[in-house]
Amino acid sequence: MCQVEQEFLTIREYQDVCILQSDARICKEAEDTITFLFYGAGASSSCPLLSAASVNATSTRLYNDYLSSDPSVSEPAAFFLDVFTPDRTPTFTVKTRSRIELGTPLAGYRSSADEFAEQSEEYQDFYEKVKDVFFDFFGLQSEWLNSAYRQKATHRGLRVKWYSIQLENIENAETILGDLLLTIASIAFVFFWMAYQMKSIFLASLAMFQIVISIPVSIVVYKNVFQIPYFSFLHILVVFLVLGIGADDIFVFYDGWRLSEHDSDVVSMINGNFGDSLILKKRMSIAYQRTISAVFNTSFTTTVAFLATAVSPIMPISTFGILAAVCIIFNFVFVITVFPAVIMCHHLWFIKKSCSVQANEKPYDITSDEKVQIPVVESKQSVMGNKLSTVELTAIKAESTINLASNVVPKEEDMHDAKEGNRRSSVQLDENVNPNIDPNRNDVSDSDMTVLDKFVFKAYLPAMTYEKWRVPVVAVVVAFGLLIFGVIAIGFASQLGPPPEPERWFPEDHMLQQMRDDWIEDFVRGDLDPYVQLFIPFGIAGFERPGFNRFEPAENRGNVKFDDSFDFHPAASQRAFLRACDIASNFACDREACEEGLLIFPSSVRCFLPSFQAWYANRTGGLSTEDPSLSREHFLGNLSEYRSTEPIGTDTFSRSEKQRLIGFVDGNLRYVRIDAVTTMLESTATIDLVGGRGRVDDMTDEINSGAPAGMDDSFGTAFVFVWVEAELGIVQGFFLGLTLCFPVAFLVLIVATSNTVVSFYAIISIGFIVSSVLGVAQWNGWSLGIAEAIAAVIVIGFSVDYVIHLGHVFVDAAHSEGLKGRKERFVHASKKMIPTVLAGAITTFGAALPLFACQLTFFPKMGTIMTSTIAFSVLFSIGFFMGFLLLIGPTGRIGDLDWIAEKLGLARCLERCGCLKRNPRAPQKHVEDPKTSAIGLHDSIPESAVTNKV
């Protein structure tokens, strides 16, 4: 043990950071060490072998001191003994510990707060050396994803552990760099999945470049526009999030482009030999119109979700939200500007190249079912969506590929459709006449179908539309089963609360994490280190931070604002101070966090004034510091001298402690302080610490009551209370984020779907998804910490994507396709959007998987949350949400905003002011199918079935 300690004490740089002896420029011996305990003062660094008699004598004295009734004797001895020592006969310990403290301020600085960042860097440099020395001594070697601290350090059969907050900071930085390399695995997965889905390495490469480049572009905006220089390990999570979200946007546009080839207008143009140029223009127009609103809605909601974390009072969380929101915005911009050009270049240049799986496919391979015969008049005008301009008509007429002779004479009903502006083909009319559409009919040829297409067409749709006794039994079981599950999840999620202890950043086998636990759990409680250290200053009026930037917490930390009325010389001020010491020693506490019915351990109160009065009386022949004849200058001069002396006789205050408790600044006494140790453990649950802190406030209120001016501004503070404030800020940000996100998500759903019923089902789905993810956190024994607070908000952003896509297509089936019944709209939405939703879900799920391999526990936790979010989002979107739309979803125009406006008599008014625009293709009314089942699954017979008109 001595040799291990000497490895630290003999580091050359230790002389620059040690606690100095009095006025001498040499290091004070570390007394809380095994070396000092067994070898005594002035021990040799060679650690000579001690005799058994010497070791036994020291051990016996240690155990006897521990059993002493005098706390000043027993508590120092208890420091070296493990928690089971009192239960062993004969008395012995199997674990012990040492403590070596460093001095402050460093040479060249006035105080510990002076140039705080520079001093911290010098301490960090010293501990870099400590790390290297100990790793070499114990033969430890770090590897990627396996820190040296996860290996056992032994020396001649002795198991050794060590800890320092600076070592933890160094380990954090190095671990983050190792974990960051796992983003390569996420990028690789997303790339290969996109290449498989889009059947093109070219498209996948440029899409991945587009996603990745959005991150540095966003960082430039984050640092230069928002003026935020702060970047921590939390921000690395943005990479994993953006990979999934960016790929989802890519898939939405790609599927819009892919399915545009089967659009009735495009099929008509191909059948009419309009030429590649116009056909490609039409396809891009269709893909762009279908994509931009869907991607905008999801991007907007996700951006708002991240911005909701930006309002958190916890700076790292808020900056994470800002950076993530900027990344989402740039991904949206790139998807609607860059990727369309990439798609067009791929089609024109690479569709027949070997780098594309689509190489052997014909540009327009239309099946016979898709070839329809339309009148040339409709071909030239209505297929382009609107009436074409003169220039466009001239271009059409100039197309050499148009063969007028091949055009079939239009039927009378087709001409009627053209005159009415209806662009739907006769094939579609026939389909709508049949109220029981075939969910197994493929709109995409088998050769074009992906695995996800096949899942929808051959598994999902047949299962969800399967009927027994005219009831879709699978849909009923899935939808109502998930309803019950969601309600149960709400119960679990509601049990989440603030964490009972600080966040655990390292795995259980990590030495630095084990040392945190061992220090509290494995040693006799007589040592007060595990308890909250309390400071009670007098003479401090507040804190000024004129040049402080919250995004640079280590710079310009501010200055103390002293109370100009503070004067410690009057006898009344000294008596008020002594009274405060007495109150602190006996203040009761009945809160859950307190032990022994007291707020403070009486023996821990460090009240310097009685010691100073005894010192002054001893040197002045019994004079009192409260003597009215004692001048202020004489009093302060003696107090300053006392502050600079080492303890003599009964004085138990070291020189360094006196300098902490008696605050002379620039030669003037500006504050005095009482230090104490509360009966609250640092590991106490945050909610209990809040109650204990309330008693601290009660105590200082009693101290201040009746105190003279300048002595009536005391307050109680502790480093642990900073953590309490952080936890409360996390909880506050959590609820504030939910308060912002849910209303915004509902408004976006209303705008995207224009249907209140669909939006209601969607927001219920989102609520169940959030509850399920938080329920997973509760099942894992987690609390409402940083990861959970972030997750609860961003889950809304993730989960709303899928229901927006599906809900939008479900409603659009009525507006653009004229489909009125639940089943046909359900089938239409499933075919068009579920493969896209699944593709994006798999991408985000796969991008999150490498997080499980990270060493910092925060990342595997976020990996669990992200994968759970995707899993529950898919489950509730295609199971609960789509199931309820199939079973009790709106038919016709029920729930549409214009339908509601008509019912309220506001339609004409809203139309005149431009707030309402009706879709002429939306179904106006429907006639119920007399064979409709009780739950209304079978579609109503369209009115067009009678007139053969839309």
mmCIF file of N, CA, C and O in Angstrom, residues 236-317:
data_model
loop_
_atom_site.group_PDB
_atom_site.id
_atom_site.type_symbol
_atom_site.label_atom_id
_atom_site.label_comp_id
_atom_site.label_asym_id
_atom_site.label_seq_id
_atom_site.Cartn_x
_atom_site.Cartn_y
_atom_site.Cartn_z
ATOM 1 N N ILE A 236 -23.104 14.475 -29.470
ATOM 2 C CA ILE A 236 -22.763 13.375 -30.384
ATOM 3 C C ILE A 236 -24.013 12.598 -30.763
ATOM 4 O O ILE A 236 -24.121 12.035 -31.863
ATOM 5 N N LEU A 237 -24.976 12.584 -29.862
ATOM 6 C CA LEU A 237 -26.218 11.864 -30.127
ATOM 7 C C LEU A 237 -26.928 12.398 -31.362
ATOM 8 O O LEU A 237 -27.690 11.669 -32.013
ATOM 9 N N VAL A 238 -26.679 13.651 -31.703
ATOM 10 C CA VAL A 238 -27.310 14.260 -32.872
ATOM 11 C C VAL A 238 -26.980 13.470 -34.138
ATOM 12 O O VAL A 238 -27.818 13.329 -35.028
ATOM 13 N N VAL A 239 -25.757 12.948 -34.215
ATOM 14 C CA VAL A 239 -25.351 12.194 -35.406
ATOM 15 C C VAL A 239 -26.275 11.003 -35.620
ATOM 16 O O VAL A 239 -26.766 10.757 -36.732
ATOM 17 N N PHE A 240 -26.526 10.238 -34.558
ATOM 18 C CA PHE A 240 -27.374 9.056 -34.672
ATOM 19 C C PHE A 240 -28.815 9.444 -35.011
ATOM 20 O O PHE A 240 -29.492 8.749 -35.775
ATOM 21 N N LEU A 241 -29.282 10.540 -34.441
ATOM 22 C CA LEU A 241 -30.645 10.976 -34.717
ATOM 23 C C LEU A 241 -30.805 11.429 -36.163
ATOM 24 O O LEU A 241 -31.780 11.073 -36.833
ATOM 25 N N VAL A 242 -29.842 12.207 -36.635
ATOM 26 C CA VAL A 242 -29.943 12.773 -37.980
ATOM 27 C C VAL A 242 -29.850 11.682 -39.032
ATOM 28 O O VAL A 242 -30.501 11.763 -40.080
ATOM 29 N N LEU A 243 -29.062 10.656 -38.792
ATOM 30 C CA LEU A 243 -28.964 9.562 -39.758
ATOM 31 C C LEU A 243 -30.338 8.930 -39.994
ATOM 32 O O LEU A 243 -30.731 8.677 -41.141
ATOM 33 N N GLY A 244 -31.057 8.669 -38.909
ATOM 34 C CA GLY A 244 -32.374 8.058 -39.059
ATOM 35 C C GLY A 244 -33.397 8.995 -39.663
ATOM 36 O O GLY A 244 -34.133 8.630 -40.578
ATOM 37 N N ILE A 245 -33.439 10.235 -39.179
ATOM 38 C CA ILE A 245 -34.431 11.196 -39.670
ATOM 39 C C ILE A 245 -34.155 11.576 -41.116
ATOM 40 O O ILE A 245 -35.080 11.660 -41.942
ATOM 41 N N GLY A 246 -32.877 11.812 -41.443
ATOM 42 C CA GLY A 246 -32.526 12.170 -42.819
ATOM 43 C C GLY A 246 -32.870 11.072 -43.796
ATOM 44 O O GLY A 246 -33.404 11.331 -44.887
ATOM 45 N N ALA A 247 -32.577 9.823 -43.431
ATOM 46 C CA ALA A 247 -32.905 8.707 -44.323
ATOM 47 C C ALA A 247 -34.409 8.557 -44.479
ATOM 48 O O ALA A 247 -34.897 8.207 -45.564
ATOM 49 N N ASP A 248 -35.159 8.821 -43.428
ATOM 50 C CA ASP A 248 -36.625 8.750 -43.517
ATOM 51 C C ASP A 248 -37.140 9.752 -44.548
ATOM 52 O O ASP A 248 -38.000 9.422 -45.382
ATOM 53 N N ASP A 249 -36.623 10.974 -44.531
ATOM 54 C CA ASP A 249 -37.031 11.975 -45.520
ATOM 55 C C ASP A 249 -36.653 11.532 -46.933
ATOM 56 O O ASP A 249 -37.421 11.726 -47.887
ATOM 57 N N ILE A 250 -35.487 10.947 -47.068
ATOM 58 C CA ILE A 250 -35.038 10.447 -48.376
ATOM 59 C C ILE A 250 -36.004 9.388 -48.897
ATOM 60 O O ILE A 250 -36.407 9.403 -50.070
ATOM 61 N N PHE A 251 -36.391 8.455 -48.037
ATOM 62 C CA PHE A 251 -37.286 7.381 -48.456
ATOM 63 C C PHE A 251 -38.652 7.918 -48.866
ATOM 64 O O PHE A 251 -39.271 7.401 -49.801
ATOM 65 N N VAL A 252 -39.132 8.932 -48.165
ATOM 66 C CA VAL A 252 -40.429 9.512 -48.519
ATOM 67 C C VAL A 252 -40.382 10.068 -49.938
ATOM 68 O O VAL A 252 -41.286 9.829 -50.759
ATOM 69 N N PHE A 253 -39.321 10.819 -50.247
ATOM 70 C CA PHE A 253 -39.232 11.385 -51.591
ATOM 71 C C PHE A 253 -39.000 10.286 -52.633
ATOM 72 O O PHE A 253 -39.615 10.301 -53.712
ATOM 73 N N TYR A 254 -38.114 9.335 -52.318
ATOM 74 C CA TYR A 254 -37.823 8.276 -53.293
ATOM 75 C C TYR A 254 -39.076 7.461 -53.602
ATOM 76 O O TYR A 254 -39.353 7.141 -54.765
ATOM 77 N N ASP A 255 -39.846 7.107 -52.569
ATOM 78 C CA ASP A 255 -41.062 6.330 -52.815
ATOM 79 C C ASP A 255 -42.091 7.151 -53.572
ATOM 80 O O ASP A 255 -42.861 6.615 -54.370
ATOM 81 N N GLY A 256 -42.131 8.464 -53.309
ATOM 82 C CA GLY A 256 -43.003 9.321 -54.098
ATOM 83 C C GLY A 256 -42.615 9.299 -55.565
ATOM 84 O O GLY A 256 -43.478 9.236 -56.457
ATOM 85 N N TRP A 257 -41.324 9.328 -55.825
ATOM 86 C CA TRP A 257 -40.831 9.249 -57.213
ATOM 87 C C TRP A 257 -41.127 7.873 -57.808
ATOM 88 O O TRP A 257 -41.562 7.749 -58.956
ATOM 89 N N ARG A 258 -40.875 6.834 -57.036
ATOM 90 C CA ARG A 258 -41.068 5.475 -57.540
ATOM 91 C C ARG A 258 -42.533 5.216 -57.871
ATOM 92 O O ARG A 258 -42.860 4.647 -58.914
ATOM 93 N N LEU A 259 -43.439 5.630 -56.996
ATOM 94 C CA LEU A 259 -44.853 5.387 -57.208
ATOM 95 C C LEU A 259 -45.461 6.326 -58.249
ATOM 96 O O LEU A 259 -46.540 6.041 -58.781
ATOM 97 N N SER A 260 -44.772 7.429 -58.535
ATOM 98 C CA SER A 260 -45.309 8.359 -59.540
ATOM 99 C C SER A 260 -45.386 7.712 -60.914
ATOM 100 O O SER A 260 -46.187 8.103 -61.757
ATOM 101 N N GLU A 261 -44.562 6.711 -61.136
ATOM 102 C CA GLU A 261 -44.588 6.016 -62.430
ATOM 103 C C GLU A 261 -45.917 5.302 -62.652
ATOM 104 O O GLU A 261 -46.325 5.082 -63.787
ATOM 105 N N HIS A 262 -46.601 4.974 -61.551
ATOM 106 C CA HIS A 262 -47.868 4.256 -61.650
ATOM 107 C C HIS A 262 -49.066 5.183 -61.466
ATOM 108 O O HIS A 262 -50.193 4.698 -61.372
ATOM 109 N N ASP A 263 -48.800 6.476 -61.391
ATOM 110 C CA ASP A 263 -49.893 7.435 -61.316
ATOM 111 C C ASP A 263 -50.704 7.398 -62.613
ATOM 112 O O ASP A 263 -50.167 7.222 -63.704
ATOM 113 N N SER A 264 -52.023 7.569 -62.483
ATOM 114 C CA SER A 264 -52.888 7.454 -63.653
ATOM 115 C C SER A 264 -52.522 8.472 -64.732
ATOM 116 O O SER A 264 -52.574 8.159 -65.932
ATOM 117 N N ASP A 265 -52.167 9.691 -64.332
ATOM 118 C CA ASP A 265 -51.788 10.695 -65.311
ATOM 119 C C ASP A 265 -50.521 10.300 -66.048
ATOM 120 O O ASP A 265 -50.416 10.456 -67.275
ATOM 121 N N VAL A 266 -49.532 9.789 -65.297
ATOM 122 C CA VAL A 266 -48.278 9.376 -65.922
ATOM 123 C C VAL A 266 -48.516 8.189 -66.847
ATOM 124 O O VAL A 266 -47.973 8.124 -67.959
ATOM 125 N N VAL A 267 -49.350 7.257 -66.421
ATOM 126 C CA VAL A 267 -49.671 6.107 -67.268
ATOM 127 C C VAL A 267 -50.341 6.570 -68.553
ATOM 128 O O VAL A 267 -50.046 6.073 -69.646
ATOM 129 N N SER A 268 -51.228 7.549 -68.434
ATOM 130 C CA SER A 268 -51.897 8.086 -69.615
ATOM 131 C C SER A 268 -50.898 8.731 -70.570
ATOM 132 O O SER A 268 -50.986 8.568 -71.787
ATOM 133 N N MET A 269 -49.953 9.467 -69.997
ATOM 134 C CA MET A 269 -48.950 10.125 -70.838
ATOM 135 C C MET A 269 -48.047 9.114 -71.520
ATOM 136 O O MET A 269 -47.679 9.261 -72.690
ATOM 137 N N ILE A 270 -47.678 8.063 -70.804
ATOM 138 C CA ILE A 270 -46.847 7.021 -71.409
ATOM 139 C C ILE A 270 -47.605 6.317 -72.518
ATOM 140 O O ILE A 270 -47.084 6.070 -73.613
ATOM 141 N N ASN A 271 -48.875 6.025 -72.260
ATOM 142 C CA ASN A 271 -49.698 5.360 -73.254
ATOM 143 C C ASN A 271 -49.917 6.245 -74.478
ATOM 144 O O ASN A 271 -50.075 5.757 -75.593
ATOM 145 N N GLY A 272 -49.893 7.569 -74.247
ATOM 146 C CA GLY A 272 -50.084 8.505 -75.344
ATOM 147 C C GLY A 272 -48.798 8.927 -76.008
ATOM 148 O O GLY A 272 -48.807 9.834 -76.840
ATOM 149 N N ASN A 273 -47.650 8.283 -75.611
ATOM 150 C CA ASN A 273 -46.349 8.596 -76.225
ATOM 151 C C ASN A 273 -46.028 10.099 -76.157
ATOM 152 O O ASN A 273 -45.714 10.732 -77.162
ATOM 153 N N PHE A 274 -46.107 10.649 -74.971
ATOM 154 C CA PHE A 274 -45.842 12.079 -74.820
ATOM 155 C C PHE A 274 -44.357 12.424 -74.840
ATOM 156 O O PHE A 274 -43.997 13.583 -74.906
ATOM 157 N N GLY A 275 -43.500 11.458 -74.698
ATOM 158 C CA GLY A 275 -42.071 11.737 -74.694
ATOM 159 C C GLY A 275 -41.503 11.785 -73.294
ATOM 160 O O GLY A 275 -42.170 12.182 -72.337
ATOM 161 N N ASP A 276 -40.230 11.389 -73.186
ATOM 162 C CA ASP A 276 -39.591 11.281 -71.869
ATOM 163 C C ASP A 276 -39.537 12.603 -71.130
ATOM 164 O O ASP A 276 -39.700 12.659 -69.907
ATOM 165 N N SER A 277 -39.295 13.689 -71.821
ATOM 166 C CA SER A 277 -39.118 14.978 -71.154
ATOM 167 C C SER A 277 -40.360 15.383 -70.372
ATOM 168 O O SER A 277 -40.286 15.730 -69.190
ATOM 169 N N LEU A 278 -41.531 15.338 -71.039
ATOM 170 C CA LEU A 278 -42.761 15.725 -70.366
ATOM 171 C C LEU A 278 -43.148 14.722 -69.293
ATOM 172 O O LEU A 278 -43.665 15.093 -68.230
ATOM 173 N N ILE A 279 -42.899 13.449 -69.573
ATOM 174 C CA ILE A 279 -43.243 12.423 -68.587
ATOM 175 C C ILE A 279 -42.412 12.588 -67.320
ATOM 176 O O ILE A 279 -42.921 12.517 -66.190
ATOM 177 N N LEU A 280 -41.105 12.831 -67.482
ATOM 178 C CA LEU A 280 -40.242 13.025 -66.317
ATOM 179 C C LEU A 280 -40.645 14.276 -65.542
ATOM 180 O O LEU A 280 -40.612 14.308 -64.310
ATOM 181 N N LYS A 281 -41.014 15.316 -66.301
ATOM 182 C CA LYS A 281 -41.463 16.538 -65.646
ATOM 183 C C LYS A 281 -42.715 16.268 -64.820
ATOM 184 O O LYS A 281 -42.838 16.740 -63.687
ATOM 185 N N LYS A 282 -43.631 15.510 -65.382
ATOM 186 C CA LYS A 282 -44.853 15.190 -64.671
ATOM 187 C C LYS A 282 -44.574 14.326 -63.450
ATOM 188 O O LYS A 282 -45.121 14.555 -62.356
ATOM 189 N N ARG A 283 -43.715 13.346 -63.626
ATOM 190 C CA ARG A 283 -43.369 12.467 -62.501
ATOM 191 C C ARG A 283 -42.736 13.258 -61.361
ATOM 192 O O ARG A 283 -43.076 13.066 -60.193
ATOM 193 N N MET A 284 -41.810 14.145 -61.696
ATOM 194 C CA MET A 284 -41.154 14.935 -60.661
ATOM 195 C C MET A 284 -42.154 15.854 -59.978
ATOM 196 O O MET A 284 -42.101 16.072 -58.761
ATOM 197 N N SER A 285 -43.100 16.405 -60.770
ATOM 198 C CA SER A 285 -44.109 17.275 -60.190
ATOM 199 C C SER A 285 -44.973 16.515 -59.187
ATOM 200 O O SER A 285 -45.256 17.004 -58.085
ATOM 201 N N ILE A 286 -45.365 15.309 -59.573
ATOM 202 C CA ILE A 286 -46.190 14.495 -58.676
ATOM 203 C C ILE A 286 -45.408 14.130 -57.416
ATOM 204 O O ILE A 286 -45.904 14.262 -56.291
ATOM 205 N N ALA A 287 -44.161 13.650 -57.590
ATOM 206 C CA ALA A 287 -43.348 13.249 -56.442
ATOM 207 C C ALA A 287 -43.084 14.423 -55.510
ATOM 208 O O ALA A 287 -43.153 14.289 -54.282
ATOM 209 N N TYR A 288 -42.812 15.581 -56.107
ATOM 210 C CA TYR A 288 -42.506 16.764 -55.309
ATOM 211 C C TYR A 288 -43.727 17.219 -54.521
ATOM 212 O O TYR A 288 -43.647 17.524 -53.320
ATOM 213 N N GLN A 289 -44.892 17.249 -55.184
ATOM 214 C CA GLN A 289 -46.106 17.707 -54.502
ATOM 215 C C GLN A 289 -46.497 16.761 -53.380
ATOM 216 O O GLN A 289 -46.968 17.186 -52.323
ATOM 217 N N ARG A 290 -46.315 15.472 -53.600
ATOM 218 C CA ARG A 290 -46.687 14.507 -52.572
ATOM 219 C C ARG A 290 -45.684 14.489 -51.422
ATOM 220 O O ARG A 290 -46.028 14.133 -50.295
ATOM 221 N N THR A 291 -44.452 14.866 -51.695
ATOM 222 C CA THR A 291 -43.395 14.746 -50.696
ATOM 223 C C THR A 291 -43.253 15.980 -49.836
ATOM 224 O O THR A 291 -43.102 15.889 -48.622
ATOM 225 N N ILE A 292 -43.297 17.150 -50.457
ATOM 226 C CA ILE A 292 -42.914 18.362 -49.739
ATOM 227 C C ILE A 292 -43.804 18.615 -48.530
ATOM 228 O O ILE A 292 -43.326 18.990 -47.454
ATOM 229 N N SER A 293 -45.110 18.393 -48.663
ATOM 230 C CA SER A 293 -45.984 18.640 -47.518
ATOM 231 C C SER A 293 -45.756 17.609 -46.421
ATOM 232 O O SER A 293 -45.720 17.948 -45.231
ATOM 233 N N ALA A 294 -45.579 16.335 -46.821
ATOM 234 C CA ALA A 294 -45.365 15.282 -45.825
ATOM 235 C C ALA A 294 -44.056 15.493 -45.077
ATOM 236 O O ALA A 294 -44.006 15.416 -43.843
ATOM 237 N N VAL A 295 -42.977 15.780 -45.837
ATOM 238 C CA VAL A 295 -41.679 15.978 -45.204
ATOM 239 C C VAL A 295 -41.669 17.262 -44.381
ATOM 240 O O VAL A 295 -41.084 17.310 -43.299
ATOM 241 N N PHE A 296 -42.341 18.296 -44.870
ATOM 242 C CA PHE A 296 -42.387 19.540 -44.107
ATOM 243 C C PHE A 296 -43.114 19.334 -42.775
ATOM 244 O O PHE A 296 -42.654 19.799 -41.728
ATOM 245 N N ASN A 297 -44.241 18.649 -42.816
ATOM 246 C CA ASN A 297 -45.002 18.440 -41.588
ATOM 247 C C ASN A 297 -44.195 17.660 -40.552
ATOM 248 O O ASN A 297 -44.159 18.028 -39.370
ATOM 249 N N THR A 298 -43.565 16.581 -40.985
ATOM 250 C CA THR A 298 -42.782 15.788 -40.036
ATOM 251 C C THR A 298 -41.546 16.546 -39.574
ATOM 252 O O THR A 298 -41.186 16.500 -38.390
ATOM 253 N N SER A 299 -40.873 17.249 -40.488
ATOM 254 C CA SER A 299 -39.684 18.018 -40.108
ATOM 255 C C SER A 299 -40.054 19.141 -39.145
ATOM 256 O O SER A 299 -39.323 19.413 -38.183
ATOM 257 N N PHE A 300 -41.172 19.787 -39.411
ATOM 258 C CA PHE A 300 -41.607 20.877 -38.541
ATOM 259 C C PHE A 300 -41.883 20.368 -37.127
ATOM 260 O O PHE A 300 -41.444 20.961 -36.135
ATOM 261 N N THR A 301 -42.604 19.243 -37.025
ATOM 262 C CA THR A 301 -42.935 18.703 -35.713
ATOM 263 C C THR A 301 -41.686 18.248 -34.979
ATOM 264 O O THR A 301 -41.529 18.492 -33.776
ATOM 265 N N THR A 302 -40.782 17.563 -35.683
ATOM 266 C CA THR A 302 -39.550 17.112 -35.047
ATOM 267 C C THR A 302 -38.695 18.292 -34.613
ATOM 268 O O THR A 302 -38.080 18.277 -33.542
ATOM 269 N N THR A 303 -38.659 19.336 -35.446
ATOM 270 C CA THR A 303 -37.908 20.537 -35.084
ATOM 271 C C THR A 303 -38.480 21.172 -33.830
ATOM 272 O O THR A 303 -37.737 21.570 -32.918
ATOM 273 N N VAL A 304 -39.797 21.268 -33.763
ATOM 274 C CA VAL A 304 -40.436 21.842 -32.567
ATOM 275 C C VAL A 304 -40.131 20.980 -31.347
ATOM 276 O O VAL A 304 -39.895 21.499 -30.243
ATOM 277 N N ALA A 305 -40.108 19.657 -31.531
ATOM 278 C CA ALA A 305 -39.807 18.766 -30.409
ATOM 279 C C ALA A 305 -38.405 19.031 -29.876
ATOM 280 O O ALA A 305 -38.186 19.089 -28.658
ATOM 281 N N PHE A 306 -37.457 19.197 -30.775
ATOM 282 C CA PHE A 306 -36.095 19.486 -30.329
ATOM 283 C C PHE A 306 -35.991 20.887 -29.735
ATOM 284 O O PHE A 306 -35.260 21.105 -28.765
ATOM 285 N N LEU A 307 -36.697 21.839 -30.319
ATOM 286 C CA LEU A 307 -36.681 23.186 -29.757
ATOM 287 C C LEU A 307 -37.341 23.205 -28.383
ATOM 288 O O LEU A 307 -37.041 24.081 -27.559
ATOM 289 N N ALA A 308 -38.235 22.260 -28.129
ATOM 290 C CA ALA A 308 -38.831 22.170 -26.798
ATOM 291 C C ALA A 308 -37.777 21.809 -25.766
ATOM 292 O O ALA A 308 -37.854 22.249 -24.612
ATOM 293 N N THR A 309 -36.783 21.010 -26.161
ATOM 294 C CA THR A 309 -35.678 20.748 -25.237
ATOM 295 C C THR A 309 -34.781 21.972 -25.114
ATOM 296 O O THR A 309 -34.067 22.125 -24.117
ATOM 297 N N ALA A 310 -34.813 22.851 -26.117
ATOM 298 C CA ALA A 310 -33.974 24.047 -26.070
ATOM 299 C C ALA A 310 -34.430 25.026 -25.006
ATOM 300 O O ALA A 310 -33.663 25.899 -24.594
ATOM 301 N N VAL A 311 -35.679 24.933 -24.556
ATOM 302 C CA VAL A 311 -36.153 25.825 -23.506
ATOM 303 C C VAL A 311 -35.806 25.300 -22.121
ATOM 304 O O VAL A 311 -36.129 25.943 -21.114
ATOM 305 N N SER A 312 -35.134 24.159 -22.058
ATOM 306 C CA SER A 312 -34.734 23.604 -20.767
ATOM 307 C C SER A 312 -33.767 24.551 -20.075
ATOM 308 O O SER A 312 -32.879 25.131 -20.703
ATOM 309 N N PRO A 313 -33.896 24.720 -18.751
ATOM 310 C CA PRO A 313 -32.936 25.560 -18.030
ATOM 311 C C PRO A 313 -31.561 24.927 -17.912
ATOM 312 O O PRO A 313 -30.612 25.605 -17.506
ATOM 313 N N ILE A 314 -31.440 23.652 -18.273
ATOM 314 C CA ILE A 314 -30.150 22.969 -18.230
ATOM 315 C C ILE A 314 -29.434 23.217 -19.551
ATOM 316 O O ILE A 314 -29.879 22.744 -20.618
ATOM 317 N N MET A 315 -28.343 23.959 -19.511
ATOM 318 C CA MET A 315 -27.692 24.433 -20.726
ATOM 319 C C MET A 315 -27.279 23.320 -21.695
ATOM 320 O O MET A 315 -27.533 23.434 -22.903
ATOM 321 N N PRO A 316 -26.637 22.238 -21.260
ATOM 322 C CA PRO A 316 -26.271 21.191 -22.226
ATOM 323 C C PRO A 316 -27.478 20.617 -22.967
ATOM 324 O O PRO A 316 -27.397 20.324 -24.161
ATOM 325 N N ILE A 317 -28.608 20.458 -22.272
ATOM 326 C CA ILE A 317 -29.809 19.933 -22.912
ATOM 327 C C ILE A 317 -30.366 20.936 -23.906
ATOM 328 O O ILE A 317 -30.771 20.581 -25.023
#
